[in-house]
Structure formats: structure tokens, C-alpha cells
PDB file of C-alpha atoms in Angstrom:
ATOM      1  CA  MET A   1     223.813 -26.732 -94.179  1.00 44.00           C
ATOM      2  CA  GLY A   2     220.333 -28.269 -93.896  1.00 47.00           C
ATOM      3  CA  ALA A   3     217.921 -27.796 -91.033  1.00 45.00           C
ATOM      4  CA  ASN A   4     219.038 -31.070 -89.457  1.00 46.00           C
ATOM      5  CA  THR A   5     222.743 -30.432 -89.956  1.00 45.00           C
ATOM      6  CA  ARG A   6     224.656 -28.795 -87.140  1.00 45.00           C
ATOM      7  CA  MET A   7     228.201 -27.835 -86.352  1.00 41.00           C
ATOM      8  CA  VAL A   8     229.980 -30.103 -83.912  1.00 40.00           C
ATOM      9  CA  ASN A   9     230.665 -28.554 -80.533  1.00 37.00           C
ATOM     10  CA  PRO A  10     234.406 -27.793 -80.758  1.00 35.00           C
ATOM     11  CA  ASN A  11     234.771 -28.104 -76.990  1.00 35.00           C
ATOM     12  CA  LEU A  12     233.834 -31.784 -77.219  1.00 37.00           C
ATOM     13  CA  GLU A  13     235.417 -32.945 -80.462  1.00 40.00           C
ATOM     14  CA  GLY A  14     238.736 -31.973 -81.971  1.00 39.00           C
ATOM     15  CA  GLY A  15     239.665 -29.127 -79.648  1.00 37.00           C
ATOM     16  CA  PRO A  16     239.275 -25.375 -80.055  1.00 37.00           C
ATOM     17  CA  GLY A  17     238.372 -24.214 -83.514  1.00 36.00           C
ATOM     18  CA  ALA A  18     237.447 -27.687 -84.805  1.00 39.00           C
ATOM     19  CA  GLN A  19     234.517 -27.455 -87.191  1.00 40.00           C
ATOM     20  CA  LYS A  20     232.842 -30.605 -88.491  1.00 55.00           C
ATOM     21  CA  GLU A  21     229.395 -31.043 -89.898  1.00 78.00           C
ATOM     22  CA  GLY A  22     227.041 -33.794 -88.915  1.00 91.00           C
ATOM     23  CA  CYS A  23     223.373 -34.609 -88.858  1.00 95.00           C
ATOM     24  CA  VAL A  24     221.184 -35.246 -85.849  1.00 96.00           C
ATOM     25  CA  ILE A  25     219.975 -38.747 -85.038  1.00 96.00           C
ATOM     26  CA  SER A  26     216.576 -38.391 -86.732  1.00 96.00           C
ATOM     27  CA  GLU A  27     218.228 -37.318 -89.988  1.00 96.00           C
ATOM     28  CA  ALA A  28     220.814 -40.119 -89.701  1.00 96.00           C
ATOM     29  CA  ALA A  29     217.953 -42.582 -89.244  1.00 96.00           C
ATOM     30  CA  ARG A  30     216.168 -41.262 -92.319  1.00 96.00           C
ATOM     31  CA  LEU A  31     219.320 -41.302 -94.451  1.00 95.00           C
ATOM     32  CA  CYS A  32     220.243 -44.856 -93.423  1.00 95.00           C
ATOM     33  CA  GLY A  33     216.773 -46.397 -93.444  1.00 95.00           C
ATOM     34  CA  LEU A  34     216.876 -47.128 -89.732  1.00 96.00           C
ATOM     35  CA  SER A  35     214.785 -46.079 -86.774  1.00 97.00           C
ATOM     36  CA  VAL A  36     216.058 -43.713 -84.107  1.00 97.00           C
ATOM     37  CA  HIS A  37     215.591 -46.581 -81.644  1.00 98.00           C
ATOM     38  CA  GLN A  38     217.857 -48.845 -83.721  1.00 97.00           C
ATOM     39  CA  ILE A  39     220.581 -46.204 -83.838  1.00 97.00           C
ATOM     40  CA  ARG A  40     220.337 -45.699 -80.082  1.00 97.00           C
ATOM     41  CA  THR A  41     220.688 -49.459 -79.624  1.00 96.00           C
ATOM     42  CA  TYR A  42     223.802 -49.467 -81.831  1.00 97.00           C
ATOM     43  CA  LEU A  43     225.193 -46.544 -79.830  1.00 96.00           C
ATOM     44  CA  ASP A  44     224.552 -48.406 -76.566  1.00 96.00           C
ATOM     45  CA  MET A  45     226.295 -51.495 -77.993  1.00 95.00           C
ATOM     46  CA  ARG A  46     229.196 -49.307 -79.180  1.00 94.00           C
ATOM     47  CA  LEU A  47     228.751 -50.419 -82.773  1.00 96.00           C
ATOM     48  CA  VAL A  48     228.790 -46.767 -83.822  1.00 96.00           C
ATOM     49  CA  TYR A  49     229.825 -43.524 -82.149  1.00 94.00           C
ATOM     50  CA  ALA A  50     228.516 -40.017 -82.655  1.00 94.00           C
ATOM     51  CA  CYS A  51     231.116 -37.655 -84.130  1.00 92.00           C
ATOM     52  CA  GLY A  52     230.148 -34.909 -81.706  1.00 92.00           C
ATOM     53  CA  THR A  53     227.256 -32.999 -80.221  1.00 91.00           C
ATOM     54  CA  THR A  54     225.388 -29.791 -80.830  1.00 90.00           C
ATOM     55  CA  GLN A  55     225.513 -26.924 -78.350  1.00 89.00           C
ATOM     56  CA  GLY A  56     222.244 -28.344 -76.996  1.00 89.00           C
ATOM     57  CA  GLY A  57     223.725 -31.809 -76.463  1.00 90.00           C
ATOM     58  CA  SER A  58     222.163 -33.649 -79.419  1.00 92.00           C
ATOM     59  CA  ARG A  59     224.455 -36.254 -80.932  1.00 94.00           C
ATOM     60  CA  LEU A  60     225.775 -35.682 -84.444  1.00 96.00           C
ATOM     61  CA  PHE A  61     226.644 -38.221 -87.113  1.00 96.00           C
ATOM     62  CA  ASP A  62     229.105 -37.540 -89.940  1.00 96.00           C
ATOM     63  CA  ASP A  63     229.672 -39.464 -93.192  1.00 95.00           C
ATOM     64  CA  GLY A  64     231.811 -42.064 -91.422  1.00 94.00           C
ATOM     65  CA  CYS A  65     229.027 -42.694 -88.915  1.00 95.00           C
ATOM     66  CA  LEU A  66     226.474 -42.964 -91.709  1.00 96.00           C
ATOM     67  CA  GLN A  67     228.667 -45.478 -93.550  1.00 96.00           C
ATOM     68  CA  ARG A  68     228.962 -47.556 -90.373  1.00 96.00           C
ATOM     69  CA  LEU A  69     225.186 -47.444 -89.895  1.00 97.00           C
ATOM     70  CA  ALA A  70     224.677 -48.530 -93.524  1.00 96.00           C
ATOM     71  CA  LEU A  71     227.057 -51.460 -92.947  1.00 93.00           C
ATOM     72  CA  ILE A  72     225.120 -52.513 -89.852  1.00 96.00           C
ATOM     73  CA  ARG A  73     221.816 -52.230 -91.718  1.00 96.00           C
ATOM     74  CA  SER A  74     223.147 -54.340 -94.601  1.00 91.00           C
ATOM     75  CA  CYS A  75     224.349 -57.002 -92.190  1.00 89.00           C
ATOM     76  CA  ARG A  76     220.987 -57.032 -90.396  1.00 92.00           C
ATOM     77  CA  GLU A  77     219.147 -57.290 -93.728  1.00 89.00           C
ATOM     78  CA  ALA A  78     221.344 -60.294 -94.566  1.00 83.00           C
ATOM     79  CA  GLY A  79     220.058 -61.919 -91.387  1.00 82.00           C
ATOM     80  CA  LEU A  80     223.142 -61.505 -89.233  1.00 85.00           C
ATOM     81  CA  GLY A  81     222.712 -61.160 -85.510  1.00 90.00           C
ATOM     82  CA  LEU A  82     224.025 -58.245 -83.519  1.00 93.00           C
ATOM     83  CA  PRO A  83     226.667 -60.413 -81.780  1.00 92.00           C
ATOM     84  CA  GLU A  84     228.149 -61.371 -85.185  1.00 87.00           C
ATOM     85  CA  ILE A  85     228.076 -57.771 -86.342  1.00 92.00           C
ATOM     86  CA  ALA A  86     229.620 -56.588 -83.072  1.00 93.00           C
ATOM     87  CA  GLU A  87     232.476 -59.080 -83.435  1.00 89.00           C
ATOM     88  CA  PHE A  88     233.227 -57.848 -86.951  1.00 88.00           C
ATOM     89  CA  ILE A  89     233.037 -54.180 -85.977  1.00 92.00           C
ATOM     90  CA  GLN A  90     235.275 -54.757 -82.961  1.00 91.00           C
ATOM     91  CA  ALA A  91     237.861 -56.341 -85.268  1.00 89.00           C
ATOM     92  CA  LEU A  92     237.521 -53.370 -87.643  1.00 89.00           C
ATOM     93  CA  ASP A  93     237.924 -50.870 -84.826  1.00 91.00           C
ATOM     94  CA  ASN A  94     240.966 -52.717 -83.469  1.00 91.00           C
ATOM     95  CA  GLY A  95     242.569 -52.822 -86.916  1.00 91.00           C
ATOM     96  CA  ASP A  96     242.960 -56.601 -86.565  1.00 87.00           C
ATOM     97  CA  LYS A  97     242.995 -57.723 -90.197  1.00 89.00           C
ATOM     98  CA  GLY A  98     243.350 -61.396 -89.296  1.00 90.00           C
ATOM     99  CA  GLN A  99     240.317 -61.230 -87.024  1.00 86.00           C
ATOM    100  CA  CYS A 100     238.411 -59.262 -89.684  1.00 85.00           C
ATOM    101  CA  ARG A 101     239.093 -62.014 -92.223  1.00 89.00           C
ATOM    102  CA  ALA A 102     238.067 -64.731 -89.749  1.00 87.00           C
ATOM    103  CA  VAL A 103     234.817 -62.970 -88.900  1.00 83.00           C
ATOM    104  CA  GLU A 104     234.215 -62.226 -92.586  1.00 85.00           C
ATOM    105  CA  ARG A 105     234.537 -65.964 -93.375  1.00 90.00           C
ATOM    106  CA  GLN A 106     232.126 -66.757 -90.553  1.00 85.00           C
ATOM    107  CA  ILE A 107     229.651 -64.187 -91.861  1.00 84.00           C
ATOM    108  CA  GLN A 108     229.988 -65.513 -95.426  1.00 90.00           C
ATOM    109  CA  HIS A 109     229.211 -69.008 -94.118  1.00 91.00           C
ATOM    110  CA  THR A 110     226.151 -67.709 -92.262  1.00 87.00           C
ATOM    111  CA  ILE A 111     224.961 -65.954 -95.419  1.00 88.00           C
ATOM    112  CA  ALA A 112     225.519 -69.118 -97.502  1.00 92.00           C
ATOM    113  CA  VAL A 113     223.430 -71.154 -95.041  1.00 92.00           C
ATOM    114  CA  LYS A 114     220.660 -68.546 -95.146  1.00 90.00           C
ATOM    115  CA  ARG A 115     220.845 -68.384 -98.953  1.00 92.00           C
ATOM    116  CA  ALA A 116     220.431 -72.178 -99.165  1.00 95.00           C
ATOM    117  CA  ALA A 117     217.414 -72.000 -96.839  1.00 95.00           C
ATOM    118  CA  LEU A 118     215.888 -69.244 -98.981  1.00 93.00           C
ATOM    119  CA  ASN A 119     216.449 -71.333-102.112  1.00 95.00           C
ATOM    120  CA  ARG A 120     214.691 -74.325-100.496  1.00 95.00           C
ATOM    121  CA  CYS A 121     211.820 -72.044 -99.514  1.00 95.00           C
ATOM    122  CA  THR A 122     211.563 -70.654-103.047  1.00 94.00           C
ATOM    123  CA  GLN A 123     211.520 -74.179-104.505  1.00 92.00           C
ATOM    124  CA  ALA A 124     208.807 -75.261-102.072  1.00 90.00           C
ATOM    125  CA  LEU A 125     206.688 -72.212-102.873  1.00 91.00           C
ATOM    126  CA  THR A 126     207.099 -72.746-106.616  1.00 90.00           C
ATOM    127  CA  LYS A 127     206.131 -76.418-106.351  1.00 86.00           C
ATOM    128  CA  ALA A 128     203.175 -75.577-104.108  1.00 87.00           C
ATOM    129  CA  ALA A 129     201.997 -72.983-106.607  1.00 86.00           C
ATOM    130  CA  HIS A 130     202.096 -75.667-109.311  1.00 83.00           C
ATOM    131  CA  GLY A 131     200.101 -78.198-107.281  1.00 79.00           C
ATOM    132  CA  VAL A 132     202.888 -80.398-105.903  1.00 66.00           C
ATOM    133  CA  LYS A 133     202.050 -81.687-102.435  1.00 64.00           C
ATOM    134  CA  LEU A 134     204.251 -80.115 -99.798  1.00 59.00           C
ATOM    135  CA  SER A 135     204.592 -83.457 -98.008  1.00 60.00           C
ATOM    136  CA  ALA A 136     206.588 -84.659-101.027  1.00 56.00           C
ATOM    137  CA  LEU A 137     209.202 -81.965-100.405  1.00 58.00           C
ATOM    138  CA  LYS A 138     211.960 -82.958 -98.050  1.00 60.00           C
ATOM    139  CA  GLY A 139     215.001 -80.946 -97.108  1.00 61.00           C
ATOM    140  CA  PRO A 140     218.516 -82.276 -96.618  1.00 60.00           C
TER     141      PRO A 140
END
């Protein structure tokens, strides 16, 4: 176990004798490419839950938590808002496959719109770099 890995307090998670490993929030942030503040925000929004706590009360994050945090980070990097992500995660947590598919379609549409905007931006930058007047560029 590393310096930032602790045993979960068995009195809080899994009953007597339960032994799980997890990392503290700073290590989870480092591993997932997030800030501690972001993770705390996601905890407050109930997008992710700690798997347990240390004897001192620090929250611990296991592989499942880290995967959830990576999913949230990927969605944020794709330009999705926290309400969209929360809707998808709620559907995941509820095991509602129909709702998951509906939210997934909505997210795919959002990504397609953003991708089209990025393509228009790239075209404008390329034309500008080659001396085309930007006023000649018009979007749809």
C-alpha cells in the first residue's frame, strides 16, 4: 500500500472485518487529473461517492470511484455541463437502461454540435492564416 492508500474503516463500510483499499482525495485527484475542489464538488452533487473513510475521517476512493471520476472528467472535457452529466449518472445509478440510452443520445447530439462548431473554428483559423478575410466567412 502506498503512502496515500489507506484501509477503509470497517465500522463505516461493509461491516466488521471488511477490508477495502482506497486512496485519499488528493491522490484520487492526481490519478484522475482533477483538482481536490472538483472532486469535492462532485461529491456534493452526488455524482460520486467515497467508498469509505480512514480512521481519521478522510474519505477514500477505490477503483470504482476513480473510474466514475474519469468518466466525469471525460464528459467535462467534451464540453458537457454538470446537469447533463448528473442526469446520465443518475440513470446509471438507477439502472435505468432506457434513460441511459436517452441521455446518451442527448449527449451524443451535444458533442456533435460542439464538434461542428470546432470544425467551423478550425476552418476559419486556417483561412485566416492563409490571408482570407474573416468577414468572408459565414456560418450556417
